[in-house]
mmCIF file of C-alpha atoms in Angstrom:
data_model
loop_
_atom_site.group_PDB
_atom_site.id
_atom_site.type_symbol
_atom_site.label_atom_id
_atom_site.label_comp_id
_atom_site.label_asym_id
_atom_site.label_seq_id
_atom_site.Cartn_x
_atom_site.Cartn_y
_atom_site.Cartn_z
ATOM 1 C CA MET A 1 4.620 -25.466 -5.069
ATOM 2 C CA ARG A 2 6.039 -22.157 -6.246
ATOM 3 C CA PHE A 3 4.209 -18.901 -5.751
ATOM 4 C CA ILE A 4 4.169 -15.258 -6.678
ATOM 5 C CA LEU A 5 2.240 -13.173 -4.159
ATOM 6 C CA ASP A 6 0.925 -9.810 -5.271
ATOM 7 C CA GLU A 7 1.320 -6.911 -2.857
ATOM 8 C CA ASN A 8 -2.333 -7.053 -1.785
ATOM 9 C CA VAL A 9 -1.750 -10.530 -0.366
ATOM 10 C CA ILE A 10 1.216 -9.181 1.608
ATOM 11 C CA ILE A 11 -0.859 -6.273 2.953
ATOM 12 C CA CYS A 12 -3.707 -8.597 3.938
ATOM 13 C CA ALA A 13 -1.260 -10.970 5.653
ATOM 14 C CA GLN A 14 0.199 -8.127 7.712
ATOM 15 C CA THR A 15 -3.172 -6.610 8.659
ATOM 16 C CA GLY A 16 -5.092 -9.854 9.195
ATOM 17 C CA ARG A 17 -7.867 -8.477 7.006
ATOM 18 C CA ASN A 18 -9.080 -9.335 3.531
ATOM 19 C CA ASP A 19 -9.244 -6.874 0.650
ATOM 20 C CA ARG A 20 -12.628 -5.642 1.948
ATOM 21 C CA ARG A 21 -10.980 -4.853 5.332
ATOM 22 C CA ILE A 22 -12.916 -7.622 7.088
ATOM 23 C CA PRO A 23 -10.901 -9.612 9.672
ATOM 24 C CA ASP A 24 -9.640 -12.690 7.819
ATOM 25 C CA PRO A 25 -6.478 -14.706 8.564
ATOM 26 C CA THR A 26 -6.328 -16.400 5.136
ATOM 27 C CA CYS A 27 -3.406 -14.417 3.680
ATOM 28 C CA GLY A 28 -1.403 -14.735 6.903
ATOM 29 C CA ARG A 29 -2.009 -18.481 6.966
ATOM 30 C CA LEU A 30 -1.017 -18.731 3.306
ATOM 31 C CA LEU A 31 2.218 -16.855 3.913
ATOM 32 C CA LEU A 32 3.082 -19.015 6.932
ATOM 33 C CA GLY A 33 2.149 -22.161 4.986
ATOM 34 C CA ILE A 34 4.581 -21.188 2.234
ATOM 35 C CA VAL A 35 7.327 -20.249 4.687
ATOM 36 C CA HIS A 36 6.973 -23.349 6.880
ATOM 37 C CA GLY A 37 6.139 -25.841 4.132
ATOM 38 C CA PRO A 38 8.130 -27.246 1.224
ATOM 39 C CA HIS A 39 7.205 -24.268 -0.952
ATOM 40 C CA SER A 40 9.044 -21.431 -2.608
ATOM 41 C CA LEU A 41 8.476 -17.906 -3.799
ATOM 42 C CA ALA A 42 9.512 -16.159 -7.004
ATOM 43 C CA ILE A 43 10.344 -12.499 -6.507
ATOM 44 C CA THR A 44 12.358 -9.716 -8.110
ATOM 45 C CA GLN A 45 14.248 -6.937 -6.347
ATOM 46 C CA ALA A 46 11.547 -4.491 -7.503
ATOM 47 C CA ILE A 47 8.761 -6.640 -6.023
ATOM 48 C CA TRP A 48 10.691 -7.004 -2.761
ATOM 49 C CA GLY A 49 10.903 -3.214 -2.633
ATOM 50 C CA TRP A 50 7.154 -2.854 -3.251
ATOM 51 C CA TYR A 51 6.434 -5.328 -0.459
ATOM 52 C CA GLY A 52 8.626 -3.389 1.951
ATOM 53 C CA ARG A 53 7.094 -0.026 1.037
ATOM 54 C CA GLN A 54 3.555 -1.355 1.392
ATOM 55 C CA VAL A 55 4.225 -2.984 4.761
ATOM 56 C CA ALA A 56 5.931 0.200 5.995
ATOM 57 C CA LEU A 57 2.759 2.168 5.225
ATOM 58 C CA ILE A 58 0.632 -0.012 7.528
ATOM 59 C CA PRO A 59 0.065 1.757 10.852
ATOM 60 C CA ALA A 60 1.283 -0.300 13.809
ATOM 61 C CA SER A 61 -2.279 -0.286 15.154
ATOM 62 C CA ASP A 62 -3.445 -2.111 11.986
ATOM 63 C CA ALA A 63 -0.680 -4.719 11.893
ATOM 64 C CA VAL A 64 -1.220 -8.194 13.294
ATOM 65 C CA GLN A 65 1.277 -8.666 16.083
ATOM 66 C CA GLY A 66 3.733 -11.497 15.561
ATOM 67 C CA VAL A 67 3.149 -11.925 11.819
ATOM 68 C CA GLY A 68 6.281 -10.089 10.645
ATOM 69 C CA VAL A 69 5.617 -10.473 6.937
ATOM 70 C CA MET A 70 8.990 -9.203 5.757
ATOM 71 C CA ALA A 71 10.921 -11.309 8.292
ATOM 72 C CA ASN A 72 8.987 -14.408 7.264
ATOM 73 C CA LEU A 73 9.636 -13.732 3.585
ATOM 74 C CA ALA A 74 13.313 -13.110 4.270
ATOM 75 C CA SER A 75 13.550 -16.505 5.980
ATOM 76 C CA LEU A 76 12.844 -18.162 2.627
ATOM 77 C CA PHE A 77 16.016 -16.603 1.247
ATOM 78 C CA SER A 78 18.185 -17.668 4.170
ATOM 79 C CA ASP A 79 17.509 -21.362 3.499
ATOM 80 C CA ALA A 80 19.481 -22.301 0.377
ATOM 81 C CA ALA A 81 17.716 -25.679 0.171
ATOM 82 C CA ARG A 82 14.423 -23.886 -0.527
ATOM 83 C CA GLY A 83 15.742 -22.555 -3.827
ATOM 84 C CA ALA A 84 14.428 -19.054 -3.200
ATOM 85 C CA GLN A 85 16.356 -16.378 -4.991
ATOM 86 C CA PHE A 86 15.763 -13.015 -6.521
ATOM 87 C CA LYS A 87 14.818 -13.417 -10.141
ATOM 88 C CA ALA A 88 16.040 -11.178 -12.925
ATOM 89 C CA THR A 89 13.549 -8.572 -14.050
ATOM 90 C CA PRO A 90 11.494 -10.341 -16.725
ATOM 91 C CA PRO A 91 10.960 -8.906 -20.192
ATOM 92 C CA LYS A 92 8.113 -6.437 -20.676
ATOM 93 C CA LEU A 93 4.966 -7.791 -22.344
ATOM 94 C CA PRO A 94 3.315 -5.160 -24.538
ATOM 95 C CA GLU A 95 0.212 -7.331 -24.934
ATOM 96 C CA LEU A 96 -0.737 -6.937 -21.251
ATOM 97 C CA VAL A 97 -3.804 -4.889 -22.119
ATOM 98 C CA GLY A 98 -5.846 -3.984 -19.059
ATOM 99 C CA VAL A 99 -3.065 -4.793 -16.585
ATOM 100 C CA LYS A 100 -1.666 -1.677 -14.966
ATOM 101 C CA GLY A 101 0.953 -0.511 -12.513
ATOM 102 C CA THR A 102 2.741 -2.983 -10.310
ATOM 103 C CA ASP A 103 0.379 -5.755 -11.421
ATOM 104 C CA ARG A 104 2.316 -5.900 -14.703
ATOM 105 C CA ALA A 105 5.471 -6.942 -12.847
ATOM 106 C CA PHE A 106 3.688 -9.864 -11.158
ATOM 107 C CA VAL A 107 2.203 -11.122 -14.435
ATOM 108 C CA GLU A 108 5.484 -10.670 -16.328
ATOM 109 C CA LEU A 109 7.275 -12.665 -13.625
ATOM 110 C CA ALA A 110 4.657 -15.441 -13.863
ATOM 111 C CA VAL A 111 5.038 -15.564 -17.649
ATOM 112 C CA ASP A 112 8.830 -15.719 -17.306
ATOM 113 C CA GLN A 113 8.738 -18.805 -15.055
ATOM 114 C CA ASP A 114 8.744 -22.270 -16.573
ATOM 115 C CA ASP A 115 7.502 -24.418 -13.743
ATOM 116 C CA GLY A 116 3.729 -24.003 -13.424
ATOM 117 C CA ILE A 117 3.971 -21.257 -10.834
ATOM 118 C CA THR A 118 0.884 -19.914 -9.049
ATOM 119 C CA LEU A 119 0.175 -16.177 -9.012
ATOM 120 C CA VAL A 120 -1.884 -15.348 -5.919
ATOM 121 C CA THR A 121 -3.939 -12.161 -5.896
ATOM 122 C CA THR A 122 -6.978 -10.593 -4.265
ATOM 123 C CA ASP A 123 -7.462 -8.352 -7.318
ATOM 124 C CA ARG A 124 -10.492 -9.584 -9.266
ATOM 125 C CA ARG A 125 -9.782 -7.129 -12.123
ATOM 126 C CA LEU A 126 -6.292 -8.559 -12.502
ATOM 127 C CA VAL A 127 -7.651 -12.112 -12.585
ATOM 128 C CA ALA A 128 -10.225 -11.138 -15.222
ATOM 129 C CA ALA A 129 -7.656 -9.302 -17.367
ATOM 130 C CA VAL A 130 -5.081 -12.116 -17.252
ATOM 131 C CA ASN A 131 -7.696 -14.791 -17.962
ATOM 132 C CA SER A 132 -9.231 -12.800 -20.834
ATOM 133 C CA LEU A 133 -5.784 -12.639 -22.447
ATOM 134 C CA GLY A 134 -5.445 -16.415 -22.096
ATOM 135 C CA PHE A 135 -2.111 -16.052 -20.315
ATOM 136 C CA PRO A 136 -2.470 -18.907 -17.803
ATOM 137 C CA ASP A 137 -3.086 -21.429 -20.590
ATOM 138 C CA ARG A 138 -0.586 -19.900 -23.007
ATOM 139 C CA TYR A 139 2.238 -19.558 -20.487
ATOM 140 C CA GLY A 140 1.460 -22.417 -18.078
ATOM 141 C CA PHE A 141 0.786 -20.642 -14.810
ATOM 142 C CA THR A 142 -2.191 -20.569 -12.454
ATOM 143 C CA VAL A 143 -3.956 -17.540 -10.997
ATOM 144 C CA ARG A 144 -5.609 -18.184 -7.643
ATOM 145 C CA SER A 145 -7.263 -16.314 -4.833
ATOM 146 C CA PRO A 146 -5.606 -16.584 -1.418
ATOM 147 C CA GLU A 147 -8.370 -19.003 -0.366
ATOM 148 C CA GLU A 148 -7.717 -21.258 -3.374
ATOM 149 C CA ALA A 149 -3.952 -21.117 -2.857
ATOM 150 C CA LEU A 150 -4.290 -21.950 0.835
ATOM 151 C CA SER A 151 -6.466 -24.972 -0.029
ATOM 152 C CA ALA A 152 -3.841 -26.116 -2.551
ATOM 153 C CA LEU A 153 -1.167 -26.154 0.169
ATOM 154 C CA SER A 154 -2.978 -28.956 1.979
#
């Protein structure tokens, strides 16, 4: 499976908490499942930068020891057989009504892929906006919660 992880998933993986700040290992397990399984990640240089900035903002006292989100993500790129590579910045989609900020980049990347990629997010507003636009059906990608994506790995 191929994935795009929004920055909230990365933050939750590093902190070991869900988007409501409740202890929850789901995002960390998902990340490790992708890294250690036969899966891949689609990412742009801009998204990589957002990940790094978000992880850097997490106080050491809030970070789960031993998770090393950025190191685990980087390991995908060191294994050429995994096919992970930085993607070109996809074209802008003016019809992304209701999708703001960095979320646009994740949706535009999903639209630009041609292989049934899964966009994983904790953002319910993003899911609602993307589904209301009919993008998953029109462009052939799936939007899943971390829990749904983790179940799909099995």
